[in-house]
Amino acid sequence: MSTAKSAQSGNGNGQQTPASKNGSADSAAEGQAAQVAGEAGGRRATAQSMAAKQRDISVSEFFAKNRHLLGFDNPRKALLTTVKEAVDNSLDACEEAGLVPEIWVHIEQTRPNRFKVGVQDNGPGIMKKQIPLIFGKLLYGSKFHRLRMSRGQQGIGISAAGMYGMLTTGKPVKIISKVSPRRPAHYYEIQIDTKKNVPEILNGRGDGVDIPPGEEGRKYIAEHEIEWVAEIIAPDGASSEVKSGTRVTIELEARFQRGRGSVDEYLEQTAIANPHVTLHYLDPEGNERTFHRSTTTLPPEPKEIKPHPYGIELGQLVTMLKDAKGETLTQFLTTSFSRVSPSVARNICETAKLSSRAAARRIGREEADKLFHAIQETRILAPATDCITPIGEELLLKGLHHVVPGEFYCAATRPPAVYRGNPFLIEVALAYGGASSAQRVSLDVLKQLLHESDARTLRQFLLNTFDGVGSDGAERIMKEAQIGTRQSPAKLKPSEVQRLLTAMRNVNLSEGQSMQVLRYANRVPLQFKQRDCAITESVINTNWRPYGLSQSRGSLPSGPVSVMVHIASVWVPFTSESKEAIASYPEIQKELRLGLQTVGRKLGMYLRRRNKVKQEGERRNIFLRYLGEVAGAVSQLNGASREELYQQLLEVAKRKTAQADVKLDDRGRPIGEEDEEDFGGNVLIVPPADPGPLPNAAGPQRPAGERTATTQSTQRQLF
Amino acid sequence: MAKKKARRQPAAAPEAAPDAAQLTAQDHKTLDALREMADGVVDAAGRSRPPHLDIPSRSLSNVRYNKAKRFIEMGRGTNRRELFNLSQAKSYMQTMLVGSGCKQLIQQGKTTSIRGLYYLLKHTIEGTREETFDDQADCDPIIEDVEVTLNALREELHVYASNRGSMVGNVVVNDSGDEIDCSRMGSGGYTIPSIVEPEVIRFVKVEADFVLHVEKDTVWRRFNEDKFWRKHNCILTHGQGQPPRGVRRMLHRLHHEHHLPVYCLLDNDPWGYYIYSVIKQGSINLAYESRRMAIPGARYLGLRSKDFERCSLSPSVTIKLNDNDIKRIKQIRNYPWFENKPAWKKELELMLRNGFKLEVEALISKDISYVTEQYVPARLQDEDFLD
């Protein structure tokens, strides 16, 4: 494996990978340079002396120096990137093999600022020969050269994580992989030789270790303290053997932190976008948390496609022409590209004024340029879009409902579109409202939580126990309850508990909250560079006011709303290698806008309707309140029977309010019958009466059983 | 309301018993009107229709200056008040309550202040935490609504406003059976009651030659102390700024029944002009009472914009016009009843040009009794009035 080759493949991508800058000029030029240097005298260096220092740069050396390009800029992000790369690879492998993914993520602190990350899957496993290359060589993988929707694209991620671990801790990457329960598992400890970008195997005298299957192997694993999860435990308690799979363990310098951009957040968001995945997560503090799958159906297998002629660049075209074997130009065009039929190929050749029978390999620079322009001028069908597999509206709803509490959910999947010849697809899901768990807790549960809590102050208790209570919210709750902030939660008097409960119910926690935007690319959550991302930009540029949210110019709308946006594509245009933000292509922006508007309209309908229901109630209330007074006054004035009059007025009131409901909406506009129709499917409304999951003192864990996402039936109940 | 109601029921019970006070013919008329209003509700409810009231509108758009009668009249415009309208439900309920309150008063032959009526009707609505009336400001306009709707005067509803304004002079009145000689009222004067109808007040002897109405109590005291009314044989009144109904009604009766000219001594500012306008043509809010209140023959005696020069006042007693004043002057200038009066136009122009206003008290800078001994006598002598 030469470095040159891998560097070249980097070039093909058009990315800024370090091509070897071998400025080895020919000797004549060098001689001249020497002369000039001699004349000038006192030159600092000569071309010869400089040439001595000019040499290849290995891709691994380059990334070792520029680790920020891959998302290792700080210890906190390094931890996340490591987990992320490993999990992404695992999911890709499982899905490609058609296995329902079961992923274990274990993070363990070994020293201050040093963590051991272990990620295991139940995937197909890796063949023995490939293991060192996949984990110990940068830019090695199956995903780069094909156009197929997958999480990974480059083949840098996991080996870069291993390299980072090695650089910061000196510990090798440990891999154990098993292909079948009857075949031995392979165990490797690998380091990257950064100078050569080749793996170095440390154990088994440079050959790795084979662990035999069965009891013997189990003993070996236990003896050598190799980490391996051997059993899958289903939510119902049944356990089964892990038949195949891979586990990678990397020790690295890192920092564990909760909150934004944390591993917790990443896994939570991954669970939303991948409802077919079960994630077992053990954090450094020893908390175990499991995200159970809500479906066992795998997403359909994405198809691999050939590049579309519109997406190609001149340089790329030239390279492809050179690589062509003895084909005619027509043959070359039809076989290398998608959507090019012989007649289209003929059209292209005619426009380029080239013979369609010319040998593709012999096409020169200038002719290639003509060919390139001819391609742009010829009408070619947009690429086939069946190569993209969306999450699907139903699963989006399930996933979002699973993780984000709310009362209204809706989702929209846009039809596929094309940017620069690459098909892509936008999906948007939205969750609205949802009282924070603090508002749904009952007195008994609150008492129990207070009793169990180990928080020192009430403030801490509120922050740690309940979802959606920020420090501001906690402050307001305690002010309303008139309880001191430093009060110990276990020592509250019953009257104070009662006050606390009332305050928790009454304080509006959603006030001043701004929309949460969850971004995904090929089912991978994006957690950084929110501001630079085309998705955030589109959310901000969408006018949410007509949909019932308040929004100030140039910022995210406010309200208890979460929006999830997924872009699926065979080639996701990231703004950088660390895959943190989507580039703003106009085609992508347009699709984003349309998707956001679709869910926005549904949200607007829901909010208007909810307001109307509320208003109707209020209106009836107001009338009822005054009817008694009116009847009393009138009967006093003319001696009419108060009761009879009251009943009569009540009848009129009922009729009158019902009438008004039909005729007018909250803006006083008449509502047509068609507006009374449903939301057009893919809407989930959780009736507010639903007590919802009770908060768990350990964390925002949601029981797996309550995911009953029916779209239409609940909605009918409400309206 | 249950509790309140229970307590109020016995109070309302005597309505059936005829032992209530003697009802006058006017009272019967008012009661009929009230009953009619209630019948409308029963009728509507019986036919399953939403009940409503048509209340004559008391706004600038619904008043008209009657050039022949020379006062402001109310137009025919009405506002519909519906029970089943979110924004009107409460005021509808309040209107009915005021009606029932007035019935109680009439039947028991008692009168109360508007504040008293407010307390009579204020209670918590049954089953809520809401009050029928939040404060008196809620109640007062409703009382006026009932007045215009029933075409009944406030007195006819047995409701009165607080007393304000005093009178002194060569006149003897009989107030509810007590004979009062207004020339022997000391320094305080006779307080003009809010109800000045002939049933309450009869004029026994009116010997004065004219009425001088001043704006404020402080000026009135000056005149009273100097016994101006004795010297000039007049009646001296004040209304503490905008004169209340009682004072206006008193002036009206003196003017119309006893043909006494009415002269007004008011501040030289937009507010003073407006007071004059109200006395002369009636107010927009009480346009329906103009025929009993407006005194088209009233005359404006002072202060005039030209008085600064005429009386050679010091600039230090002037008050600069503020933006509000200027706006108000322009408004007044456009009132239809000022339109065809070139003298007034000139007056207003001059004030704008002066850029300041003058209070009557400013004349004290000349001499404490300048106003009573020189200013007013000189105007009366010259008959230098504005119409």
Short mmCIF file of N, CA, C and O in Angstrom, two decimals, chain A residues 100-103 232-237 267 270-272 274-281 289-296 398-399 402-403 701-705 707:
data_model
loop_
_atom_site.label_atom_id
_atom_site.label_comp_id
_atom_site.label_asym_id
_atom_site.label_seq_id
_atom_site.Cartn_x
_atom_site.Cartn_y
_atom_site.Cartn_z
N VAL A 100 -30.72 -6.33 12.31
CA VAL A 100 -31.31 -5.27 13.12
C VAL A 100 -30.27 -4.85 14.16
O VAL A 100 -29.86 -5.66 14.97
N PRO A 101 -29.84 -3.59 14.12
CA PRO A 101 -28.67 -3.22 14.92
C PRO A 101 -28.94 -3.17 16.42
O PRO A 101 -29.99 -2.74 16.87
N GLU A 102 -27.96 -3.66 17.13
CA GLU A 102 -27.94 -3.60 18.59
C GLU A 102 -26.55 -3.03 18.91
O GLU A 102 -25.55 -3.63 18.57
N ILE A 103 -26.51 -1.88 19.52
CA ILE A 103 -25.22 -1.23 19.70
C ILE A 103 -24.96 -1.02 21.19
O ILE A 103 -25.88 -0.62 21.93
N ILE A 232 -27.39 -10.45 24.22
CA ILE A 232 -28.34 -9.35 24.01
C ILE A 232 -29.49 -9.57 24.96
O ILE A 232 -30.05 -10.67 25.01
N ILE A 233 -29.80 -8.56 25.74
CA ILE A 233 -30.94 -8.71 26.63
C ILE A 233 -32.08 -7.85 26.10
O ILE A 233 -31.97 -6.63 25.99
N ALA A 234 -33.14 -8.51 25.72
CA ALA A 234 -34.30 -7.82 25.15
C ALA A 234 -35.07 -7.13 26.26
O ALA A 234 -34.89 -7.46 27.43
N PRO A 235 -35.90 -6.16 25.90
CA PRO A 235 -36.66 -5.44 26.94
C PRO A 235 -37.52 -6.37 27.79
O PRO A 235 -37.80 -6.06 28.95
N ASP A 236 -37.92 -7.50 27.22
CA ASP A 236 -38.76 -8.40 28.03
C ASP A 236 -37.93 -9.34 28.89
O ASP A 236 -38.46 -10.22 29.56
N GLY A 237 -36.63 -9.15 28.90
CA GLY A 237 -35.78 -9.93 29.80
C GLY A 237 -35.14 -11.14 29.14
O GLY A 237 -34.21 -11.72 29.68
N LEU A 267 -26.36 10.28 21.15
CA LEU A 267 -27.03 8.98 21.17
C LEU A 267 -28.54 9.15 21.17
O LEU A 267 -29.27 8.43 20.50
N THR A 270 -29.51 10.10 17.78
CA THR A 270 -29.37 8.96 16.88
C THR A 270 -30.58 8.05 17.02
O THR A 270 -31.11 7.53 16.03
N ALA A 271 -31.04 7.90 18.26
CA ALA A 271 -32.21 7.05 18.49
C ALA A 271 -33.44 7.60 17.77
O ALA A 271 -34.27 6.83 17.29
N ILE A 272 -33.56 8.92 17.70
CA ILE A 272 -34.72 9.49 17.01
C ILE A 272 -34.70 9.11 15.54
O ILE A 272 -35.70 8.68 14.98
N ASN A 274 -33.06 6.77 14.05
CA ASN A 274 -32.86 5.37 13.75
C ASN A 274 -33.75 4.53 14.65
O ASN A 274 -33.27 3.86 15.57
N PRO A 275 -35.04 4.56 14.39
CA PRO A 275 -35.94 3.87 15.32
C PRO A 275 -35.77 2.35 15.31
O PRO A 275 -36.35 1.68 16.14
N HIS A 276 -34.97 1.83 14.39
CA HIS A 276 -34.78 0.38 14.33
C HIS A 276 -33.56 -0.06 15.14
O HIS A 276 -33.19 -1.22 15.12
N VAL A 277 -32.95 0.90 15.85
CA VAL A 277 -31.72 0.60 16.57
C VAL A 277 -31.98 0.54 18.07
O VAL A 277 -32.73 1.36 18.60
N THR A 278 -31.36 -0.42 18.72
CA THR A 278 -31.36 -0.40 20.18
C THR A 278 -29.95 -0.01 20.62
O THR A 278 -28.97 -0.60 20.18
N LEU A 279 -29.90 0.99 21.49
CA LEU A 279 -28.61 1.49 21.96
C LEU A 279 -28.49 1.25 23.45
O LEU A 279 -29.38 1.62 24.22
N HIS A 280 -27.41 0.61 23.84
CA HIS A 280 -27.13 0.45 25.26
C HIS A 280 -25.99 1.38 25.59
O HIS A 280 -24.94 1.32 24.97
N TYR A 281 -26.20 2.22 26.56
CA TYR A 281 -25.19 3.25 26.81
C TYR A 281 -24.81 3.24 28.29
O TYR A 281 -25.66 3.33 29.16
N ARG A 289 -28.21 3.37 30.36
CA ARG A 289 -29.40 3.88 29.73
C ARG A 289 -29.58 3.14 28.42
O ARG A 289 -28.61 2.94 27.69
N THR A 290 -30.79 2.73 28.15
CA THR A 290 -31.04 1.98 26.92
C THR A 290 -32.09 2.67 26.09
O THR A 290 -33.15 3.03 26.59
N PHE A 291 -31.78 2.89 24.85
CA PHE A 291 -32.78 3.38 23.90
C PHE A 291 -33.28 2.17 23.12
O PHE A 291 -32.54 1.61 22.31
N HIS A 292 -34.52 1.79 23.39
CA HIS A 292 -35.03 0.60 22.72
C HIS A 292 -35.54 0.95 21.35
O HIS A 292 -36.01 2.06 21.12
N ARG A 293 -35.47 -0.01 20.47
CA ARG A 293 -35.97 0.23 19.12
C ARG A 293 -37.49 0.25 19.15
O ARG A 293 -38.11 -0.38 19.99
N SER A 294 -38.08 1.01 18.22
CA SER A 294 -39.53 1.03 18.15
C SER A 294 -40.02 0.28 16.91
O SER A 294 -41.19 0.19 16.67
N THR A 295 -39.09 -0.24 16.13
CA THR A 295 -39.49 -1.06 15.00
C THR A 295 -38.36 -2.04 14.71
O THR A 295 -37.21 -1.77 14.99
N THR A 296 -38.71 -3.17 14.17
CA THR A 296 -37.66 -4.12 13.81
C THR A 296 -37.46 -4.14 12.30
O THR A 296 -36.67 -4.92 11.80
N LYS A 398 -42.63 8.39 15.15
CA LYS A 398 -42.36 7.49 16.26
C LYS A 398 -41.09 7.90 16.99
O LYS A 398 -41.05 8.01 18.21
N GLY A 399 -40.06 8.14 16.18
CA GLY A 399 -38.77 8.46 16.78
C GLY A 399 -38.83 9.74 17.58
O GLY A 399 -38.35 9.81 18.71
N HIS A 402 -40.83 9.45 20.68
CA HIS A 402 -40.07 8.64 21.62
C HIS A 402 -39.16 9.49 22.50
O HIS A 402 -39.03 9.27 23.69
N VAL A 403 -38.54 10.46 21.90
CA VAL A 403 -37.49 11.18 22.63
C VAL A 403 -37.91 12.59 23.05
O VAL A 403 -37.49 13.08 24.10
N GLN A 701 -35.59 9.07 31.38
CA GLN A 701 -35.74 7.79 30.72
C GLN A 701 -37.21 7.58 30.43
O GLN A 701 -38.05 7.79 31.28
N ARG A 702 -37.50 7.18 29.24
CA ARG A 702 -38.90 6.99 28.90
C ARG A 702 -39.16 5.50 28.76
O ARG A 702 -38.41 4.80 28.11
N PRO A 703 -40.21 5.03 29.40
CA PRO A 703 -40.52 3.62 29.24
C PRO A 703 -40.78 3.28 27.79
O PRO A 703 -41.32 4.08 27.03
N ALA A 704 -40.36 2.09 27.42
CA ALA A 704 -40.44 1.72 26.01
C ALA A 704 -41.86 1.40 25.59
O ALA A 704 -42.20 1.51 24.44
N GLY A 705 -42.67 1.01 26.54
CA GLY A 705 -43.99 0.50 26.20
C GLY A 705 -44.96 1.55 25.71
O GLY A 705 -45.92 1.23 25.04
N ARG A 707 -44.98 3.75 23.51
CA ARG A 707 -44.96 4.28 22.14
C ARG A 707 -46.09 3.69 21.33
O ARG A 707 -45.93 2.70 20.65
#
